[in-house]
Amino acid sequence: TGRARLALAAILFDTGRVREIEGPLAWVVRPYAALIALGVIYASVDVTVDLLSATIVFLAAILVLSFLCITPGPQSDESTLPWYDYMLAGAALATGAYLFLNLATITNRISLLDELTPLDMAFGSLLLLLMLEVSRRTTGTGLTGIVLLFFAYNLWGHVLPGAFGHGYIAYDHFLDTVAFTTDGIFGAPLRVCATYAFLFVLFGTILNRAGGGDFFFNLAARATGRSTGGPAKVAVVSSGLYGMISGNPVADCVTTGSVTIPAMKRLGYPAPLAAGIEVAASAGGSLAPPVMGAAAFIMAEFTGIPYAQIAVAAILPALLYYFGIFVQVHLSARRYQLRGLTDAEMPTLGRAISDGWTFLIPLAVLVGAIAVGYSASLTALASIVALLFAVMLRKSTRLGPRQIFAALVESTMSMVPVAGACAAAGLIVAAMTMTGLAQKSADLITIITGDNLLLSLVMAAFVTTALGLGLPTSTSYILGAVLTAPVVMRYGASQLAAHMFILYYAVLSAVSPPVAVAAYAAAAIAKASPIAISMQATRFCIVAFVVPFSFAFHEGLLLRGDPLAIVAALAAAATGVILLGVAVEGFIHRPLGKAARLLFGVGGLTFFGPSPLLMAAGAAAAACGYLLYRVAPHPAGSGARPPT
């Protein structure tokens, strides 16, 4: 049965592998990838460039690169490029050329009034087929299957009886909407990918190549390295610091995890536990301002809320996220008596600052640009310019033309799967909009939950997590936002709180098994099972599954409202984080019994609710749990080996 589940997961979620392009082809592919990055920069600088035109050119260029650099499947030989991939790349190039030559017609036509020509139909259909194959290669069969289901619903849903049926949609109507307007493939998700999401990825890539990851690791080591479980705490703090400006959990995991995971293993942490801590800490890179992940950028585009407001609102929830992981790491380290770093293993504070103080310059520019209200694209561009200036100030961080060229290539390659997922998400949104499925689903959820905000939040969390298993975070957020955000907002949550709630669960769904991309990256470092790693990561960020309920009820956690209300909401949530951390780890100074853990858990949950009376009852439950802990006999277990 276990093998069958693994086989099914492999079928649904396995993707192609990145080819190592060598020889004469590399002399074409690498400059081509760098040219895409330069094109994104140019389109962001030149305000006269039409956004739809830039998005069309970007996708066409990415499609060509996808077939050349991503194998058809996980078992494919990555050292060879079969003839059919050349053909698919050629088809993508031809499609891109057709779209580029007809940009004026496409951007000026009136959808559903100006009929598609036979060539429009042919190349539009070819674009859909190419998109489906790229989606399959980069995100797995699961997302591609979901897209195909929505396609089928659009084309044949008119035969369904009852409320979920819809009017007849002809194929040319369907193709017109999804392939030649901004409501389909070239919708908000792909536009974000082709603009400021790409630029922030480039910013993080240059930062990493200049040694920014080492700087943040050294600062974290000085702050927490000597305490019990020092390397695990260093992983939490350094991943949080690096994630603030990378916004990329996988890059965060690889950069800081290459140091922290081996260090934890040397001090007795089992490989899955060490990697799980790193993955849980790295996942916060998509939630920690000032740079958050692509899903947060899509949220700004989708809702119309300025990105600066989203970044400010995310500050306290992100702090609670990392505080929860830190509490659990501390209690776990005390339970298993895992020591900290020795003086010989610690970097000196003076050396850490002298080697990396220049990295504070682009961080200051980044925060300042957001604070004064610059657009996300302009903020990213200003931060990149400041970073290039900063790294040139010191010889140790200086980047030459080859390294900058490599950063351009790496950034483009890292955006290939993101572009595939965003284009697929645009197709799904178009399918739901054309048929009214989003409103029908919202009405169904309303019938199930009634007018209860708590039940609506539970349903939104369940739907987003369930749909997000195995899907990219951006796609998971979009599905959750379209299907459940209207219901949550209908019963009292603000637009910002509702979408931030869904964003959290979209990110957390990417940590949870069966597919957690960062867990696969950590598995290569830890030499452990990705499933075991994702299970540990889920345990260490379990508090984060509850924090969104708190800011849905208390907008003070989003830094909105009266200052006293903000402080009260933060104090209540922090108390809940501590109590839940104790319940999950089952340890204070010695192990807790099951009854005490249950009381601590129940008490912790109440502090995320809206009622002071409920919190008072929770405090009483936690007090009873602590009393049981004090009077219970001392069970063996302190100092035991961590479970493998």
XYZ file of C-alpha atoms in Angstrom, residues 101-621:
521
model
C 4.150 39.779 -35.631
C 0.467 40.218 -34.790
C 0.856 42.102 -31.512
C -0.920 45.204 -32.803
C -3.907 43.181 -33.970
C -4.079 41.140 -30.760
C -3.874 44.132 -28.431
C -6.423 46.209 -30.384
C -9.009 43.571 -31.272
C -12.376 43.386 -29.493
C -12.788 39.963 -27.950
C -15.769 37.904 -29.199
C -16.645 40.603 -31.763
C -13.598 40.390 -34.008
C -13.612 36.832 -35.280
C -10.499 34.704 -35.076
C -8.846 33.902 -38.384
C -7.939 30.317 -39.286
C -4.303 31.112 -38.453
C -5.399 32.565 -35.103
C -7.267 29.352 -34.377
C -4.313 27.192 -35.397
C -1.651 29.051 -33.418
C -3.976 29.625 -30.454
C -4.664 25.892 -30.269
C -0.960 25.148 -30.614
C -0.244 27.583 -27.758
C -2.681 25.720 -25.511
C -1.091 22.355 -26.305
C 2.413 23.695 -25.696
C 1.281 25.259 -22.414
C -0.190 21.963 -21.232
C 3.060 20.127 -21.976
C 5.182 22.756 -20.233
C 2.833 22.621 -17.244
C 3.185 18.830 -17.126
C 6.980 19.017 -17.285
C 7.418 21.772 -14.718
C 4.593 21.201 -12.212
C 3.533 17.577 -12.744
C 0.511 15.761 -14.057
C -1.654 16.892 -11.119
C -1.936 20.552 -12.138
C -2.186 19.634 -15.822
C -5.051 17.279 -15.025
C -6.863 20.052 -13.144
C -6.483 22.361 -16.152
C -7.870 19.664 -18.461
C -10.850 19.153 -16.148
C -11.646 22.855 -16.334
C -11.276 22.748 -20.114
C -13.752 19.874 -20.263
C -16.159 21.715 -17.955
C -16.054 24.780 -20.199
C -16.644 22.891 -23.421
C -19.128 20.286 -22.217
C -20.517 21.643 -18.950
C -23.679 22.737 -20.771
C -24.866 19.108 -20.738
C -24.746 18.957 -16.924
C -28.108 19.247 -15.153
C -28.788 21.516 -12.211
C -27.006 24.555 -10.842
C -23.529 23.522 -11.985
C -24.514 23.405 -15.631
C -23.902 26.450 -17.840
C -24.696 27.816 -21.273
C -23.055 26.485 -24.411
C -19.502 27.749 -25.001
C -18.153 27.237 -28.520
C -14.494 26.335 -28.968
C -13.676 29.593 -30.783
C -15.267 31.549 -27.907
C -13.218 29.539 -25.407
C -9.978 29.945 -27.387
C -10.564 33.663 -27.906
C -10.834 34.246 -24.154
C -7.987 32.052 -22.913
C -5.402 32.697 -25.654
C -6.025 36.220 -26.983
C -7.110 38.296 -23.965
C -5.789 39.205 -20.541
C -8.372 36.937 -18.930
C -6.587 33.670 -19.722
C -2.984 32.619 -20.236
C -1.823 36.236 -20.304
C -3.732 37.149 -17.161
C -2.550 38.596 -13.866
C -0.461 35.587 -12.696
C 1.729 35.550 -15.811
C 1.948 39.351 -15.915
C 3.313 39.318 -12.371
C 5.769 36.569 -13.317
C 6.985 38.563 -16.320
C 7.560 41.756 -14.355
C 8.358 42.362 -10.704
C 8.363 38.717 -9.567
C 11.154 38.077 -12.070
C 13.021 41.192 -10.932
C 12.893 40.208 -7.262
C 14.181 36.728 -8.159
C 17.068 38.395 -10.005
C 17.715 40.537 -6.931
C 17.906 37.441 -4.731
C 20.154 35.608 -7.199
C 22.664 38.456 -7.350
C 22.566 38.766 -3.553
C 23.329 35.078 -3.134
C 26.187 35.116 -5.633
C 27.728 38.085 -3.849
C 27.704 36.244 -0.503
C 24.595 37.686 1.120
C 23.586 34.276 2.455
C 26.888 33.948 4.342
C 26.406 37.391 5.875
C 22.972 36.574 7.261
C 24.144 33.179 8.489
C 27.039 34.776 10.384
C 24.736 37.315 12.033
C 22.348 34.555 13.081
C 25.202 32.436 14.413
C 26.416 35.273 16.591
C 22.899 35.846 17.963
C 21.836 32.262 18.745
C 24.686 29.866 17.999
C 25.924 29.290 21.554
C 22.531 28.433 23.078
C 21.063 24.933 23.381
C 20.319 23.604 19.912
C 22.337 26.471 18.467
C 22.584 25.264 14.828
C 18.809 24.729 14.641
C 18.189 28.247 15.959
C 20.767 29.588 13.516
C 18.788 27.881 10.745
C 15.588 29.619 11.875
C 17.127 33.084 12.247
C 19.359 32.980 9.158
C 16.579 31.587 6.970
C 14.286 34.316 8.235
C 16.842 37.043 7.518
C 17.724 35.696 4.093
C 14.095 34.949 3.243
C 13.162 38.571 3.949
C 14.945 39.671 0.793
C 14.977 36.540 -1.335
C 11.281 35.652 -1.163
C 12.203 32.200 -2.457
C 11.929 29.219 -0.059
C 13.923 26.874 -2.297
C 16.792 29.332 -2.727
C 16.654 30.052 0.996
C 16.792 26.345 1.842
C 19.732 25.662 -0.474
C 21.684 28.756 0.585
C 21.421 28.554 4.373
C 20.639 24.833 4.544
C 23.938 23.861 2.934
C 25.556 25.104 6.164
C 22.928 24.545 8.854
C 21.788 21.023 7.939
C 25.305 19.465 8.107
C 25.968 21.409 11.337
C 22.810 20.022 12.952
C 23.644 16.500 11.827
C 27.113 16.757 13.386
C 25.528 17.601 16.746
C 23.185 14.605 16.748
C 20.104 15.768 14.840
C 18.725 12.995 12.615
C 18.801 14.015 8.957
C 14.984 14.345 8.517
C 14.710 16.463 11.672
C 17.579 18.765 10.672
C 16.239 19.227 7.150
C 12.653 19.636 8.416
C 13.672 22.555 10.630
C 15.425 24.200 7.701
C 12.455 23.674 5.369
C 9.986 25.078 7.921
C 12.186 28.137 8.408
C 12.752 28.592 4.667
C 9.033 28.414 3.866
C 8.623 31.721 5.645
C 10.520 33.364 2.797
C 7.194 33.607 0.947
C 5.582 35.317 3.955
C 8.296 37.609 5.302
C 8.397 41.227 4.097
C 9.798 43.331 2.547
C 10.143 40.812 -0.319
C 7.501 38.118 -0.293
C 6.978 35.363 -2.841
C 5.311 35.451 -6.252
C 1.940 34.619 -4.661
C 2.049 37.872 -2.667
C 2.749 39.827 -5.853
C -0.202 38.081 -7.501
C -2.301 38.985 -4.454
C -1.479 42.669 -5.006
C -2.419 42.406 -8.684
C -5.510 40.318 -7.981
C -6.967 42.492 -5.213
C -5.729 45.927 -6.198
C -4.248 46.400 -2.706
C -0.886 48.215 -2.990
C 2.009 45.878 -2.361
C 3.341 48.228 0.329
C 0.152 47.677 2.366
C 0.473 43.917 1.991
C 4.112 44.002 3.092
C 3.299 46.107 6.168
C 0.352 43.876 7.086
C 2.570 40.795 6.848
C 5.093 41.963 9.471
C 3.465 40.672 12.682
C 2.165 37.380 11.224
C 5.657 36.656 9.864
C 7.200 37.365 13.269
C 4.678 35.011 14.885
C 5.494 32.364 12.262
C 9.190 32.411 13.095
C 8.538 32.807 16.809
C 6.486 29.608 16.739
C 9.254 27.659 14.978
C 11.843 29.095 17.374
C 9.808 28.033 20.427
C 9.467 24.473 19.146
C 13.126 24.254 18.174
C 14.149 25.487 21.619
C 11.946 22.995 23.469
C 13.031 20.136 21.200
C 16.702 20.975 21.726
C 16.255 21.105 25.500
C 14.457 17.780 25.505
C 17.255 16.030 23.636
C 20.067 18.091 25.222
C 21.534 19.227 21.931
C 24.406 21.606 22.487
C 25.204 24.859 20.731
C 28.177 25.863 18.632
C 31.595 26.090 20.222
C 33.720 29.231 20.103
C 35.825 27.624 17.376
C 32.702 27.123 15.252
C 31.413 30.675 15.767
C 32.227 33.557 13.415
C 33.420 36.737 15.087
C 30.940 39.599 15.147
C 33.447 42.115 13.863
C 34.388 39.906 10.930
C 30.735 39.229 10.084
C 29.889 42.939 9.992
C 33.046 44.009 8.180
C 32.530 41.359 5.504
C 28.872 42.057 4.879
C 27.817 45.531 6.002
C 27.391 46.587 2.372
C 24.397 44.237 2.039
C 22.477 46.565 4.336
C 22.489 49.232 1.608
C 20.147 47.457 -0.845
C 17.983 46.328 2.078
C 17.588 49.960 3.158
C 16.780 51.002 -0.412
C 14.252 48.183 -0.677
C 12.449 49.131 2.529
C 12.608 52.830 1.703
C 11.173 52.351 -1.794
C 8.254 50.373 -0.413
C 7.696 52.933 2.354
C 7.443 55.893 -0.053
C 4.998 54.007 -2.264
C 7.066 53.057 -5.317
C 5.551 50.404 -7.572
C 6.773 46.846 -7.103
C 8.703 46.925 -10.405
C 10.391 50.223 -9.595
C 11.187 48.991 -6.078
C 12.817 45.856 -7.474
C 14.806 47.822 -10.056
C 16.021 50.327 -7.458
C 17.040 47.475 -5.156
C 18.975 45.730 -7.939
C 20.841 48.948 -8.778
C 21.625 49.522 -5.078
C 22.801 45.906 -4.718
C 25.120 46.159 -7.741
C 26.556 49.363 -6.289
C 26.978 47.806 -2.846
C 28.753 44.644 -4.012
C 31.271 46.742 -5.956
C 32.364 48.557 -2.783
C 34.351 45.568 -1.512
C 36.679 43.292 -3.421
C 35.381 40.197 -1.592
C 31.820 40.762 -2.835
C 32.573 42.259 -6.223
C 30.942 40.562 -9.199
C 32.513 40.426 -12.624
C 30.716 40.316 -15.996
C 30.742 36.494 -16.007
C 29.081 36.304 -12.600
C 26.432 38.849 -13.555
C 25.825 36.911 -16.788
C 25.469 33.722 -14.728
C 22.990 35.466 -12.406
C 20.882 36.513 -15.403
C 20.857 32.935 -16.725
C 20.100 31.425 -13.305
C 17.218 33.828 -12.697
C 15.613 33.010 -16.033
C 15.986 29.269 -15.486
C 14.427 29.506 -12.019
C 11.411 31.299 -13.503
C 10.660 28.564 -16.070
C 8.514 26.422 -13.718
C 6.971 29.540 -12.168
C 5.932 30.815 -15.595
C 4.399 27.447 -16.456
C 2.426 27.394 -13.219
C 1.257 31.008 -13.586
C 0.083 30.480 -17.160
C -1.798 27.342 -16.061
C -3.349 29.299 -13.190
C -4.521 31.923 -15.662
C -6.244 29.205 -17.676
C -8.032 27.946 -14.568
C -9.192 31.438 -13.572
C -10.506 32.032 -17.103
C -12.367 28.733 -17.039
C -14.013 29.547 -13.698
C -14.919 33.078 -14.789
C -16.420 32.106 -18.151
C -18.733 29.520 -16.600
C -19.570 31.316 -13.352
C -18.096 28.374 -11.460
C -16.387 30.629 -8.925
C -19.697 32.184 -7.836
C -21.450 28.801 -7.837
C -18.722 27.325 -5.628
C -18.913 30.312 -3.287
C -22.682 29.848 -3.004
C -22.192 26.142 -2.217
C -19.658 26.928 0.516
C -22.082 29.489 1.922
C -24.797 26.844 2.139
C -22.400 24.528 4.002
C -21.026 27.088 6.447
C -24.069 29.281 6.950
C -23.252 32.780 8.166
C -20.494 31.645 10.532
C -17.107 33.303 9.949
C -15.198 30.579 11.796
C -16.713 27.805 9.680
C -16.049 29.849 6.548
C -12.399 30.205 7.539
C -12.141 26.474 8.250
C -13.632 25.714 4.832
C -11.288 28.214 3.137
C -8.293 26.638 4.879
C -9.401 23.138 3.888
C -10.096 24.029 0.252
C -6.832 25.956 -0.201
C -4.748 23.236 1.441
C -6.471 20.405 -0.407
C -6.193 22.111 -3.776
C -2.647 23.203 -3.018
C -1.206 19.752 -2.346
C 1.232 19.199 -5.162
C 0.513 22.570 -6.790
C 2.766 25.633 -6.899
C 2.015 28.226 -4.229
C 0.840 30.796 -6.762
C -1.700 28.402 -8.267
C -2.890 27.300 -4.839
C -3.415 30.917 -3.786
C -5.346 31.772 -6.947
C -7.674 28.801 -6.600
C -8.306 29.572 -2.924
C -8.804 33.268 -3.612
C -11.305 32.732 -6.414
C -13.293 30.002 -4.679
C -13.304 30.994 -1.010
C -12.282 34.649 -0.522
C -15.756 35.996 -1.435
C -17.340 33.758 1.211
C -14.904 34.802 3.951
C -15.372 38.464 3.072
C -19.154 38.043 3.013
C -19.155 37.184 6.731
C -17.006 39.915 8.148
C -13.362 39.554 7.137
C -11.822 42.435 5.230
C -10.392 41.904 1.752
C -6.840 42.146 3.093
C -7.452 39.683 5.940
C -9.277 37.204 3.704
C -6.591 37.131 1.029
C -3.743 37.098 3.551
C -5.435 34.111 5.213
C -5.551 32.262 1.889
C -1.962 33.253 1.087
C -0.774 31.625 4.332
C -2.527 28.364 3.601
C -1.253 28.372 0.024
C 2.306 28.644 1.347
C 1.722 26.031 4.042
C 0.249 23.611 1.514
C 3.638 23.704 -0.201
C 5.303 22.578 3.055
C 2.899 19.716 3.637
C 3.388 16.259 2.119
C 3.160 14.692 -0.407
C 4.931 17.442 -2.345
C 7.024 20.130 -0.693
C 9.477 21.570 -3.188
C 11.828 22.890 -0.523
C 11.865 19.428 1.091
C 13.206 17.941 -2.133
C 15.928 20.589 -2.206
C 16.803 19.841 1.428
C 16.754 16.088 0.785
C 19.746 16.411 -1.523
C 21.700 18.133 1.260
C 20.538 15.943 4.160
C 20.487 12.682 2.176
C 17.078 11.814 3.618
C 13.562 11.078 2.389
C 11.687 14.191 1.145
C 8.441 12.821 2.608
C 10.041 12.381 6.052
C 11.481 15.887 5.802
C 8.136 17.440 4.870
C 6.473 15.631 7.790
C 8.985 17.159 10.195
C 8.629 20.585 8.541
C 4.856 20.445 8.972
C 5.292 19.662 12.665
C 7.626 22.600 13.231
C 5.366 25.119 11.538
C 2.128 23.720 12.959
C 1.515 26.977 14.824
C 1.432 28.782 11.483
C -1.703 26.851 10.548
C -3.490 28.642 13.407
C -2.012 32.159 13.184
C -4.128 33.089 10.103
C -7.300 32.529 12.138
C -5.984 35.048 14.630
C -5.477 37.869 12.139
C -8.790 37.048 10.459
C -10.452 37.801 13.806
C -8.007 40.461 15.049
C -6.975 42.841 12.285
C -4.631 44.340 14.817
C -2.195 41.595 13.799
C -2.230 43.169 10.335
C -1.249 46.496 11.949
C -4.702 47.937 11.379
C -6.749 49.738 14.017
C -6.099 51.198 17.452
C -2.517 50.780 18.769
C -3.789 49.251 22.027
C -5.848 46.742 20.049
C -2.747 45.868 18.007
C -0.702 45.263 21.166
C -3.493 43.194 22.739
C -3.908 41.052 19.602
C -0.148 40.464 19.413
C 0.092 39.540 23.092
C -2.794 37.079 22.802
C -1.376 35.457 19.666
C 2.134 35.211 21.141
C 0.685 33.502 24.223
C -1.166 31.071 21.992
C 2.034 30.360 20.051
C 3.916 29.458 23.240
C 1.155 27.223 24.583
C 0.767 25.392 21.279
C 4.526 24.982 21.001
C 4.585 23.344 24.437
C 1.675 21.078 23.453
C 3.277 19.971 20.179
C 6.725 19.311 21.648
C 5.381 17.907 24.951
C 8.203 19.373 26.999
C 8.991 22.274 29.325
C 11.780 21.325 31.734
C 10.796 17.679 31.427
C 8.276 15.737 29.325
C 4.546 16.392 29.730
C 1.859 13.755 30.065
C -0.861 13.375 27.442
C -3.524 15.138 29.529
C -1.270 18.115 30.175
C -0.378 18.374 26.483
C -4.060 18.315 25.563
C -4.877 21.086 28.039
C -1.986 23.224 26.791
C -3.133 22.687 23.197
C -6.755 23.583 23.912
C -5.655 26.610 25.912
C -3.346 27.760 23.138
C -6.040 27.540 20.477
C -8.397 29.804 22.424
C -5.892 32.666 22.331
C -6.312 32.890 18.566
C -10.082 33.378 18.859
C -12.177 36.547 19.044
C -13.635 36.218 22.556
C -11.939 37.391 25.787
C -14.118 34.934 27.719
C -12.863 32.113 25.528
C -9.289 33.220 26.194
C -9.964 33.248 29.915
C -11.253 29.671 29.686
C -8.157 28.756 27.679
C -5.900 30.307 30.281
C -7.643 28.207 32.930
C -7.138 25.074 30.821
